PDB file of C-alpha atoms in Angstrom:
ATOM      1  CA  UNK A   1      -2.382 -31.647  11.352  1.00 40.00           C
ATOM      2  CA  UNK A   2      -5.851 -31.509  11.098  1.00 38.00           C
ATOM      3  CA  UNK A   3      -5.640 -28.952   8.368  1.00 39.00           C
ATOM      4  CA  UNK A   4      -3.646 -31.130   6.241  1.00 40.00           C
ATOM      5  CA  UNK A   5      -5.131 -34.240   6.772  1.00 43.00           C
ATOM      6  CA  UNK A   6      -8.524 -32.502   5.960  1.00 38.00           C
ATOM      7  CA  UNK A   7      -6.333 -31.228   2.500  1.00 38.00           C
ATOM      8  CA  UNK A   8      -5.168 -35.326   1.741  1.00 44.00           C
ATOM      9  CA  UNK A   9      -8.928 -36.608   2.324  1.00 44.00           C
ATOM     10  CA  UNK A  10     -10.299 -33.815  -0.393  1.00 40.00           C
ATOM     11  CA  UNK A  11      -7.309 -34.844  -2.849  1.00 39.00           C
ATOM     12  CA  UNK A  12      -7.910 -38.176  -2.883  1.00 48.00           C
ATOM     13  CA  UNK A  13     -11.551 -38.007  -3.459  1.00 46.00           C
ATOM     14  CA  UNK A  14     -12.707 -34.827  -4.821  1.00 45.00           C
ATOM     15  CA  UNK A  15     -12.407 -34.590  -9.125  1.00 41.00           C
ATOM     16  CA  UNK A  16     -10.068 -33.345 -10.915  1.00 37.00           C
ATOM     17  CA  UNK A  17     -11.027 -29.797 -11.011  1.00 37.00           C
ATOM     18  CA  UNK A  18     -11.603 -29.496  -7.148  1.00 37.00           C
ATOM     19  CA  UNK A  19      -8.635 -31.371  -6.344  1.00 35.00           C
ATOM     20  CA  UNK A  20      -6.298 -28.823  -8.821  1.00 32.00           C
ATOM     21  CA  UNK A  21      -8.384 -25.675  -7.549  1.00 36.00           C
ATOM     22  CA  UNK A  22      -7.534 -26.785  -3.964  1.00 33.00           C
ATOM     23  CA  UNK A  23      -4.229 -27.882  -4.539  1.00 33.00           C
ATOM     24  CA  UNK A  24      -3.518 -24.195  -5.767  1.00 34.00           C
ATOM     25  CA  UNK A  25      -5.151 -22.588  -2.758  1.00 35.00           C
ATOM     26  CA  UNK A  26      -2.924 -24.334  -0.376  1.00 33.00           C
ATOM     27  CA  UNK A  27      -0.108 -23.643  -2.617  1.00 38.00           C
ATOM     28  CA  UNK A  28      -0.545 -20.330  -2.669  1.00 41.00           C
ATOM     29  CA  UNK A  29       1.506 -17.995  -0.172  1.00 46.00           C
ATOM     30  CA  UNK A  30      -1.363 -15.737   0.240  1.00 46.00           C
ATOM     31  CA  UNK A  31      -4.087 -18.485   1.324  1.00 43.00           C
ATOM     32  CA  UNK A  32      -3.356 -18.239   5.083  1.00 51.00           C
ATOM     33  CA  UNK A  33      -4.753 -15.764   6.948  1.00 69.00           C
ATOM     34  CA  UNK A  34      -3.039 -12.325   5.936  1.00 81.00           C
ATOM     35  CA  UNK A  35      -0.581 -10.656   8.570  1.00 91.00           C
ATOM     36  CA  UNK A  36       0.304  -7.144   7.436  1.00 95.00           C
ATOM     37  CA  UNK A  37       2.743  -4.898   8.737  1.00 96.00           C
ATOM     38  CA  UNK A  38       2.356  -1.069   8.625  1.00 96.00           C
ATOM     39  CA  UNK A  39       5.265   1.275   8.288  1.00 96.00           C
ATOM     40  CA  UNK A  40       3.463   4.594  10.036  1.00 94.00           C
ATOM     41  CA  UNK A  41       5.448   7.839  10.065  1.00 93.00           C
ATOM     42  CA  UNK A  42       4.611   9.848  13.489  1.00 91.00           C
ATOM     43  CA  UNK A  43       4.935  13.706  14.231  1.00 87.00           C
ATOM     44  CA  UNK A  44       4.113  16.171  17.009  1.00 85.00           C
ATOM     45  CA  UNK A  45       2.751  12.606  19.169  1.00 88.00           C
ATOM     46  CA  UNK A  46       0.391  11.625  15.943  1.00 89.00           C
ATOM     47  CA  UNK A  47       0.822   9.199  12.985  1.00 91.00           C
ATOM     48  CA  UNK A  48       0.026  11.026  10.105  1.00 90.00           C
ATOM     49  CA  UNK A  49      -3.427  10.464   8.068  1.00 89.00           C
ATOM     50  CA  UNK A  50      -1.966   8.857   4.960  1.00 91.00           C
ATOM     51  CA  UNK A  51      -0.838   6.336   7.669  1.00 93.00           C
ATOM     52  CA  UNK A  52      -3.989   5.563   8.728  1.00 93.00           C
ATOM     53  CA  UNK A  53      -4.833   5.156   5.146  1.00 93.00           C
ATOM     54  CA  UNK A  54      -2.662   2.695   5.090  1.00 94.00           C
ATOM     55  CA  UNK A  55      -3.915   0.719   8.123  1.00 94.00           C
ATOM     56  CA  UNK A  56      -7.648   1.257   5.815  1.00 93.00           C
ATOM     57  CA  UNK A  57      -5.805  -0.569   2.957  1.00 94.00           C
ATOM     58  CA  UNK A  58      -4.180  -3.391   5.116  1.00 93.00           C
ATOM     59  CA  UNK A  59      -8.108  -4.081   5.816  1.00 91.00           C
ATOM     60  CA  UNK A  60      -9.296  -4.383   1.950  1.00 91.00           C
ATOM     61  CA  UNK A  61      -6.130  -7.185   1.860  1.00 89.00           C
ATOM     62  CA  UNK A  62      -8.254  -9.654   3.888  1.00 82.00           C
ATOM     63  CA  UNK A  63     -10.937  -9.434   6.748  1.00 77.00           C
ATOM     64  CA  UNK A  64      -9.325 -11.410   9.096  1.00 81.00           C
ATOM     65  CA  UNK A  65      -6.047  -9.448   8.510  1.00 84.00           C
ATOM     66  CA  UNK A  66      -3.864  -8.702  11.602  1.00 90.00           C
ATOM     67  CA  UNK A  67      -2.588  -5.816  11.571  1.00 94.00           C
ATOM     68  CA  UNK A  68       0.212  -4.251  12.869  1.00 95.00           C
ATOM     69  CA  UNK A  69       1.892  -0.468  13.488  1.00 96.00           C
ATOM     70  CA  UNK A  70       5.160  -0.206  13.213  1.00 96.00           C
ATOM     71  CA  UNK A  71       6.277   3.171  14.819  1.00 95.00           C
ATOM     72  CA  UNK A  72      10.182   4.551  15.336  1.00 93.00           C
ATOM     73  CA  UNK A  73      11.296   7.727  17.311  1.00 91.00           C
ATOM     74  CA  UNK A  74      12.796   9.085  20.539  1.00 89.00           C
ATOM     75  CA  UNK A  75      11.094  10.462  23.629  1.00 88.00           C
ATOM     76  CA  UNK A  76       7.610  11.733  25.138  1.00 91.00           C
ATOM     77  CA  UNK A  77       6.359  12.245  21.567  1.00 91.00           C
ATOM     78  CA  UNK A  78       7.303   8.769  20.520  1.00 92.00           C
ATOM     79  CA  UNK A  79       5.257   7.469  23.497  1.00 92.00           C
ATOM     80  CA  UNK A  80       2.047   9.781  22.408  1.00 93.00           C
ATOM     81  CA  UNK A  81       2.071   9.010  19.129  1.00 92.00           C
ATOM     82  CA  UNK A  82       1.883   4.877  20.100  1.00 93.00           C
ATOM     83  CA  UNK A  83      -0.992   5.559  21.892  1.00 92.00           C
ATOM     84  CA  UNK A  84      -2.769   7.455  18.870  1.00 92.00           C
ATOM     85  CA  UNK A  85      -1.657   4.373  16.818  1.00 92.00           C
ATOM     86  CA  UNK A  86      -3.017   1.790  18.868  1.00 92.00           C
ATOM     87  CA  UNK A  87      -6.186   3.422  19.192  1.00 89.00           C
ATOM     88  CA  UNK A  88      -6.268   5.420  15.165  1.00 88.00           C
ATOM     89  CA  UNK A  89      -8.671   1.953  13.883  1.00 88.00           C
ATOM     90  CA  UNK A  90     -10.142  -0.856  15.487  1.00 89.00           C
ATOM     91  CA  UNK A  91      -9.070  -3.478  13.109  1.00 89.00           C
ATOM     92  CA  UNK A  92      -4.840  -3.030  14.412  1.00 92.00           C
ATOM     93  CA  UNK A  93      -4.314  -6.047  16.510  1.00 92.00           C
ATOM     94  CA  UNK A  94      -0.929  -4.559  18.612  1.00 94.00           C
ATOM     95  CA  UNK A  95       1.465  -1.473  18.159  1.00 95.00           C
ATOM     96  CA  UNK A  96       4.990  -1.845  17.966  1.00 95.00           C
ATOM     97  CA  UNK A  97       7.678   0.717  19.089  1.00 94.00           C
ATOM     98  CA  UNK A  98      11.321   1.367  18.584  1.00 93.00           C
ATOM     99  CA  UNK A  99      12.504   3.891  20.541  1.00 92.00           C
ATOM    100  CA  UNK A 100      15.991   4.601  20.377  1.00 89.00           C
ATOM    101  CA  UNK A 101      18.119   7.799  19.269  1.00 87.00           C
ATOM    102  CA  UNK A 102      18.757   6.387  15.883  1.00 87.00           C
ATOM    103  CA  UNK A 103      15.417   6.943  14.751  1.00 88.00           C
ATOM    104  CA  UNK A 104      15.025  10.378  16.086  1.00 86.00           C
ATOM    105  CA  UNK A 105      14.740  11.467  12.977  1.00 84.00           C
ATOM    106  CA  UNK A 106      12.935   9.296  10.061  1.00 83.00           C
ATOM    107  CA  UNK A 107      16.398   8.679   8.038  1.00 87.00           C
ATOM    108  CA  UNK A 108      15.729   5.620   5.580  1.00 89.00           C
ATOM    109  CA  UNK A 109      19.245   3.137   6.380  1.00 92.00           C
ATOM    110  CA  UNK A 110      17.884   2.568   9.909  1.00 91.00           C
ATOM    111  CA  UNK A 111      14.475   1.779   9.559  1.00 93.00           C
ATOM    112  CA  UNK A 112      14.806  -0.323   6.521  1.00 93.00           C
ATOM    113  CA  UNK A 113      16.821  -2.548   9.108  1.00 93.00           C
ATOM    114  CA  UNK A 114      14.132  -1.891  11.651  1.00 94.00           C
ATOM    115  CA  UNK A 115      11.878  -3.827   8.695  1.00 95.00           C
ATOM    116  CA  UNK A 116      13.972  -6.120   7.984  1.00 94.00           C
ATOM    117  CA  UNK A 117      14.886  -7.194  11.709  1.00 93.00           C
ATOM    118  CA  UNK A 118      10.855  -7.268  12.575  1.00 94.00           C
ATOM    119  CA  UNK A 119      10.295  -8.873   9.529  1.00 95.00           C
ATOM    120  CA  UNK A 120      12.401 -11.826  10.612  1.00 93.00           C
ATOM    121  CA  UNK A 121      10.455 -12.310  13.976  1.00 92.00           C
ATOM    122  CA  UNK A 122       7.033 -11.614  12.658  1.00 92.00           C
ATOM    123  CA  UNK A 123       7.125 -12.581   9.450  1.00 93.00           C
ATOM    124  CA  UNK A 124       4.082 -10.624   7.558  1.00 95.00           C
ATOM    125  CA  UNK A 125       2.815 -11.703   4.540  1.00 94.00           C
ATOM    126  CA  UNK A 126       2.092  -8.053   3.513  1.00 96.00           C
ATOM    127  CA  UNK A 127       4.164  -4.545   4.311  1.00 97.00           C
ATOM    128  CA  UNK A 128       2.167  -1.358   3.541  1.00 97.00           C
ATOM    129  CA  UNK A 129       3.574   2.201   3.640  1.00 96.00           C
ATOM    130  CA  UNK A 130       2.079   5.542   2.461  1.00 94.00           C
ATOM    131  CA  UNK A 131       3.369   6.514  -1.069  1.00 92.00           C
ATOM    132  CA  UNK A 132       4.789   9.949   0.495  1.00 90.00           C
ATOM    133  CA  UNK A 133       8.467  10.952   1.384  1.00 89.00           C
ATOM    134  CA  UNK A 134       8.298   8.852   4.417  1.00 91.00           C
ATOM    135  CA  UNK A 135       7.174   5.411   2.646  1.00 93.00           C
ATOM    136  CA  UNK A 136       9.166   6.199  -1.055  1.00 93.00           C
ATOM    137  CA  UNK A 137      12.486   6.429   0.822  1.00 92.00           C
ATOM    138  CA  UNK A 138      11.840   3.498   3.352  1.00 94.00           C
ATOM    139  CA  UNK A 139      10.434   0.772   1.296  1.00 95.00           C
ATOM    140  CA  UNK A 140      12.799   0.282  -1.528  1.00 94.00           C
ATOM    141  CA  UNK A 141      15.563  -0.096   1.081  1.00 94.00           C
ATOM    142  CA  UNK A 142      13.751  -2.818   3.368  1.00 95.00           C
ATOM    143  CA  UNK A 143      12.796  -4.646   0.251  1.00 96.00           C
ATOM    144  CA  UNK A 144      16.459  -5.069  -1.181  1.00 95.00           C
ATOM    145  CA  UNK A 145      17.543  -6.223   2.339  1.00 94.00           C
ATOM    146  CA  UNK A 146      14.164  -8.564   2.272  1.00 96.00           C
ATOM    147  CA  UNK A 147      14.774  -9.512  -1.368  1.00 95.00           C
ATOM    148  CA  UNK A 148      11.656  -8.965  -2.910  1.00 95.00           C
ATOM    149  CA  UNK A 149      10.190  -6.611  -5.383  1.00 94.00           C
ATOM    150  CA  UNK A 150       7.989  -3.883  -3.808  1.00 95.00           C
ATOM    151  CA  UNK A 151       4.797  -2.825  -6.013  1.00 96.00           C
ATOM    152  CA  UNK A 152       4.221   1.118  -5.558  1.00 95.00           C
ATOM    153  CA  UNK A 153       1.815   3.938  -5.786  1.00 94.00           C
ATOM    154  CA  UNK A 154      -1.063   1.517  -5.200  1.00 96.00           C
ATOM    155  CA  UNK A 155      -4.648   2.888  -5.996  1.00 95.00           C
ATOM    156  CA  UNK A 156      -6.582  -0.233  -5.478  1.00 95.00           C
ATOM    157  CA  UNK A 157      -6.492  -3.760  -3.773  1.00 95.00           C
ATOM    158  CA  UNK A 158      -8.174  -6.376  -5.944  1.00 93.00           C
ATOM    159  CA  UNK A 159      -7.393  -9.400  -3.941  1.00 92.00           C
ATOM    160  CA  UNK A 160      -4.234 -10.173  -1.487  1.00 91.00           C
ATOM    161  CA  UNK A 161      -1.834  -9.902  -4.661  1.00 93.00           C
ATOM    162  CA  UNK A 162      -3.579  -8.301  -7.435  1.00 95.00           C
ATOM    163  CA  UNK A 163      -2.849  -4.419  -7.351  1.00 96.00           C
ATOM    164  CA  UNK A 164      -3.817  -1.473  -9.280  1.00 96.00           C
ATOM    165  CA  UNK A 165      -1.173   1.088  -9.990  1.00 95.00           C
ATOM    166  CA  UNK A 166      -1.253   4.021 -12.533  1.00 94.00           C
ATOM    167  CA  UNK A 167       1.647   4.517 -15.003  1.00 93.00           C
ATOM    168  CA  UNK A 168       2.179   6.766 -17.850  1.00 91.00           C
ATOM    169  CA  UNK A 169       1.725  10.016 -15.518  1.00 82.00           C
ATOM    170  CA  UNK A 170      -1.844   8.286 -14.508  1.00 84.00           C
ATOM    171  CA  UNK A 171      -2.898   7.992 -18.069  1.00 89.00           C
ATOM    172  CA  UNK A 172      -3.354   4.916 -17.569  1.00 94.00           C
ATOM    173  CA  UNK A 173      -3.361   1.613 -14.985  1.00 95.00           C
ATOM    174  CA  UNK A 174      -1.827  -1.520 -14.811  1.00 95.00           C
ATOM    175  CA  UNK A 175      -3.080  -4.625 -12.901  1.00 96.00           C
ATOM    176  CA  UNK A 176      -0.277  -6.129 -11.323  1.00 95.00           C
ATOM    177  CA  UNK A 177      -0.295  -9.853  -9.691  1.00 95.00           C
ATOM    178  CA  UNK A 178       2.428 -10.558  -6.772  1.00 95.00           C
ATOM    179  CA  UNK A 179       4.444 -14.187  -7.308  1.00 93.00           C
ATOM    180  CA  UNK A 180       7.150 -13.776  -5.359  1.00 90.00           C
ATOM    181  CA  UNK A 181       7.942 -15.017  -1.961  1.00 90.00           C
ATOM    182  CA  UNK A 182       6.844 -13.461   0.985  1.00 89.00           C
ATOM    183  CA  UNK A 183       6.210 -10.474   2.355  1.00 94.00           C
ATOM    184  CA  UNK A 184       4.118  -8.641  -0.467  1.00 96.00           C
ATOM    185  CA  UNK A 185       5.635  -4.816   0.141  1.00 96.00           C
ATOM    186  CA  UNK A 186       3.333  -2.327  -1.145  1.00 95.00           C
ATOM    187  CA  UNK A 187       3.274   1.852  -1.194  1.00 96.00           C
ATOM    188  CA  UNK A 188      -0.487   2.826  -1.076  1.00 95.00           C
ATOM    189  CA  UNK A 189      -2.263   6.566  -2.646  1.00 92.00           C
ATOM    190  CA  UNK A 190      -3.689   7.533   0.439  1.00 89.00           C
ATOM    191  CA  UNK A 191      -6.203   9.609  -1.638  1.00 87.00           C
ATOM    192  CA  UNK A 192      -7.696   6.086  -2.745  1.00 91.00           C
ATOM    193  CA  UNK A 193      -7.745   4.497   0.603  1.00 92.00           C
ATOM    194  CA  UNK A 194      -9.483   7.353   2.753  1.00 89.00           C
ATOM    195  CA  UNK A 195     -10.421   7.215   6.351  1.00 86.00           C
ATOM    196  CA  UNK A 196     -14.047   7.518   6.963  1.00 81.00           C
ATOM    197  CA  UNK A 197     -15.163  10.659   8.592  1.00 75.00           C
ATOM    198  CA  UNK A 198     -17.191   8.439  11.494  1.00 65.00           C
ATOM    199  CA  UNK A 199     -13.489   6.455  12.581  1.00 62.00           C
ATOM    200  CA  UNK A 200     -11.407   9.838  12.675  1.00 55.00           C
ATOM    201  CA  UNK A 201     -13.757  11.711  14.744  1.00 54.00           C
ATOM    202  CA  UNK A 202     -14.105   8.548  17.084  1.00 57.00           C
ATOM    203  CA  UNK A 203     -12.145   6.761  19.420  1.00 62.00           C
ATOM    204  CA  UNK A 204     -11.730   2.882  19.279  1.00 63.00           C
ATOM    205  CA  UNK A 205     -10.731   0.022  21.666  1.00 78.00           C
ATOM    206  CA  UNK A 206      -6.646   0.513  22.148  1.00 86.00           C
ATOM    207  CA  UNK A 207      -4.543  -1.926  20.485  1.00 91.00           C
ATOM    208  CA  UNK A 208      -1.906  -3.548  22.710  1.00 93.00           C
ATOM    209  CA  UNK A 209       1.535  -1.586  22.514  1.00 93.00           C
ATOM    210  CA  UNK A 210       5.196  -3.327  22.749  1.00 93.00           C
ATOM    211  CA  UNK A 211       8.784  -2.702  22.609  1.00 93.00           C
ATOM    212  CA  UNK A 212      10.694  -3.582  19.742  1.00 92.00           C
ATOM    213  CA  UNK A 213      14.185  -5.554  21.075  1.00 90.00           C
ATOM    214  CA  UNK A 214      17.375  -3.574  19.538  1.00 87.00           C
ATOM    215  CA  UNK A 215      19.787  -5.220  21.375  1.00 81.00           C
ATOM    216  CA  UNK A 216      20.988  -6.800  17.671  1.00 78.00           C
ATOM    217  CA  UNK A 217      20.907  -3.490  16.198  1.00 78.00           C
ATOM    218  CA  UNK A 218      24.028  -1.881  15.275  1.00 73.00           C
ATOM    219  CA  UNK A 219      24.979   1.181  14.073  1.00 71.00           C
ATOM    220  CA  UNK A 220      24.525   2.764  10.619  1.00 71.00           C
ATOM    221  CA  UNK A 221      26.596   4.525   8.049  1.00 76.00           C
ATOM    222  CA  UNK A 222      24.179   7.617   7.518  1.00 78.00           C
ATOM    223  CA  UNK A 223      24.103  10.573   9.917  1.00 78.00           C
ATOM    224  CA  UNK A 224      21.358  12.921  10.265  1.00 78.00           C
ATOM    225  CA  UNK A 225      22.073  16.974   9.096  1.00 82.00           C
ATOM    226  CA  UNK A 226      19.510  19.163   8.487  1.00 78.00           C
ATOM    227  CA  UNK A 227      16.191  19.428   6.530  1.00 74.00           C
ATOM    228  CA  UNK A 228      14.432  22.335   4.706  1.00 74.00           C
ATOM    229  CA  UNK A 229      11.100  22.600   3.914  1.00 68.00           C
ATOM    230  CA  UNK A 230       8.936  25.590   3.403  1.00 63.00           C
ATOM    231  CA  UNK A 231       6.353  27.293   6.074  1.00 65.00           C
ATOM    232  CA  UNK A 232       2.943  27.447   4.604  1.00 63.00           C
ATOM    233  CA  UNK A 233      -0.725  26.228   5.919  1.00 64.00           C
ATOM    234  CA  UNK A 234      -1.495  24.575   2.615  1.00 65.00           C
ATOM    235  CA  UNK A 235      -1.687  21.248   2.169  1.00 65.00           C
ATOM    236  CA  UNK A 236       1.116  18.733   0.946  1.00 65.00           C
ATOM    237  CA  UNK A 237       0.527  17.891  -2.901  1.00 64.00           C
ATOM    238  CA  UNK A 238       0.194  13.824  -1.827  1.00 60.00           C
ATOM    239  CA  UNK A 239      -2.454  14.520   0.336  1.00 62.00           C
ATOM    240  CA  UNK A 240      -4.420  17.388  -0.599  1.00 68.00           C
ATOM    241  CA  UNK A 241      -7.916  16.851  -1.569  1.00 70.00           C
ATOM    242  CA  UNK A 242      -7.951  20.182  -4.176  1.00 77.00           C
ATOM    243  CA  UNK A 243      -4.643  20.512  -6.244  1.00 77.00           C
ATOM    244  CA  UNK A 244      -4.582  23.274  -8.686  1.00 77.00           C
ATOM    245  CA  UNK A 245      -2.449  23.222 -11.485  1.00 76.00           C
ATOM    246  CA  UNK A 246      -0.468  25.693 -13.832  1.00 74.00           C
ATOM    247  CA  UNK A 247       1.500  25.332 -17.003  1.00 73.00           C
ATOM    248  CA  UNK A 248       2.465  26.542 -20.277  1.00 75.00           C
ATOM    249  CA  UNK A 249      -0.738  28.953 -20.244  1.00 76.00           C
ATOM    250  CA  UNK A 250       1.207  30.552 -17.404  1.00 76.00           C
ATOM    251  CA  UNK A 251       3.827  31.971 -19.553  1.00 77.00           C
ATOM    252  CA  UNK A 252       6.098  33.320 -16.743  1.00 77.00           C
ATOM    253  CA  UNK A 253       7.058  32.606 -13.173  1.00 75.00           C
ATOM    254  CA  UNK A 254       5.223  36.298 -12.249  1.00 81.00           C
ATOM    255  CA  UNK A 255       2.181  34.477 -12.921  1.00 80.00           C
ATOM    256  CA  UNK A 256       2.417  31.345 -11.448  1.00 78.00           C
ATOM    257  CA  UNK A 257       2.259  33.677  -8.294  1.00 79.00           C
ATOM    258  CA  UNK A 258      -1.486  33.289  -9.484  1.00 82.00           C
ATOM    259  CA  UNK A 259      -1.973  29.694  -8.765  1.00 78.00           C
ATOM    260  CA  UNK A 260      -0.625  29.818  -5.247  1.00 78.00           C
ATOM    261  CA  UNK A 261      -3.243  32.594  -4.560  1.00 81.00           C
ATOM    262  CA  UNK A 262      -6.163  30.750  -5.888  1.00 81.00           C
ATOM    263  CA  UNK A 263      -4.678  27.780  -3.995  1.00 79.00           C
ATOM    264  CA  UNK A 264      -4.612  29.506  -0.735  1.00 78.00           C
ATOM    265  CA  UNK A 265      -7.810  30.606  -0.865  1.00 79.00           C
ATOM    266  CA  UNK A 266      -8.981  27.186  -1.495  1.00 76.00           C
ATOM    267  CA  UNK A 267      -7.252  25.296   0.787  1.00 72.00           C
ATOM    268  CA  UNK A 268      -5.284  23.636  -2.212  1.00 71.00           C
ATOM    269  CA  UNK A 269      -2.018  21.994  -3.320  1.00 70.00           C
ATOM    270  CA  UNK A 270      -0.557  24.311  -5.888  1.00 62.00           C
ATOM    271  CA  UNK A 271       2.331  22.649  -8.440  1.00 59.00           C
ATOM    272  CA  UNK A 272       3.540  23.290 -11.622  1.00 51.00           C
ATOM    273  CA  UNK A 273       2.352  20.852 -14.745  1.00 48.00           C
ATOM    274  CA  UNK A 274       3.918  20.372 -18.003  1.00 43.00           C
ATOM    275  CA  UNK A 275       7.091  22.225 -16.274  1.00 42.00           C
ATOM    276  CA  UNK A 276       9.306  23.651 -19.564  1.00 40.00           C
ATOM    277  CA  UNK A 277      13.172  23.749 -19.090  1.00 42.00           C
ATOM    278  CA  UNK A 278      13.051  27.697 -18.806  1.00 42.00           C
ATOM    279  CA  UNK A 279      10.567  27.836 -15.879  1.00 40.00           C
ATOM    280  CA  UNK A 280      13.099  25.463 -13.253  1.00 40.00           C
ATOM    281  CA  UNK A 281      15.209  28.557 -13.435  1.00 46.00           C
ATOM    282  CA  UNK A 282      12.483  30.750 -12.446  1.00 46.00           C
ATOM    283  CA  UNK A 283      10.097  29.184 -10.255  1.00 48.00           C
ATOM    284  CA  UNK A 284      11.338  27.643  -7.149  1.00 51.00           C
ATOM    285  CA  UNK A 285      10.779  23.890  -6.616  1.00 49.00           C
ATOM    286  CA  UNK A 286       7.511  22.956  -4.013  1.00 49.00           C
ATOM    287  CA  UNK A 287       7.199  19.894  -2.071  1.00 44.00           C
TER     288      UNK A 287
END
């Protein structure tokens, strides 16, 4: 009520320019304090590094941002991951945990329904996920349920509704202003929002952990069958600090092994660049 009276007095007494500026600020969906829901991927009792980068990106949105981390899974490893999430960054306000056998595996459909449920209860202004397989799989489905358009692969946050993302295979940058209804949904490139080294080695004050009530959460139409992955000590392509690529100049699949050996020496990710059709049958796909 006090805010409304202040706005009315300002609109009556101020100049035309100031009245217009103030009216635009009041009517903006992002003018009030931002509240962000971060979708975090957990593995082996901790949240993965790209999810911590999503928390760092949420801080850029607003200094007074209220950040909530959402975790889902089942068993003791989920509780360990929740403890890690609660202390992963001092800006985390709370951690929400959905503990159910439905989330034993990060299937997109139940996760999207969970995001929809939590958004209805929390009314967040932003929802952020890392731009990895986890986030790319879940966010579009959740956005469809919430009837909003997501902005993907964000590398810079200029304002709470103004973002920069690469286009044309990274050869150009596009500045996008979000003008839709809440929530504004983003996937972010973790390499563009690095976690400070001092923060990675320190333990901050733990945020409160709360359980998500799942009494109204129904059964889904999808089920987990299996997961196939390559065992390697090299980092994922999306999270690697060093990436070594090879393309037409390698000539053959045998020569591509040189890229793999060099990547192993440097602790880098190796992948094909400028893929040509005949390579697709000779070189296995790398994920």
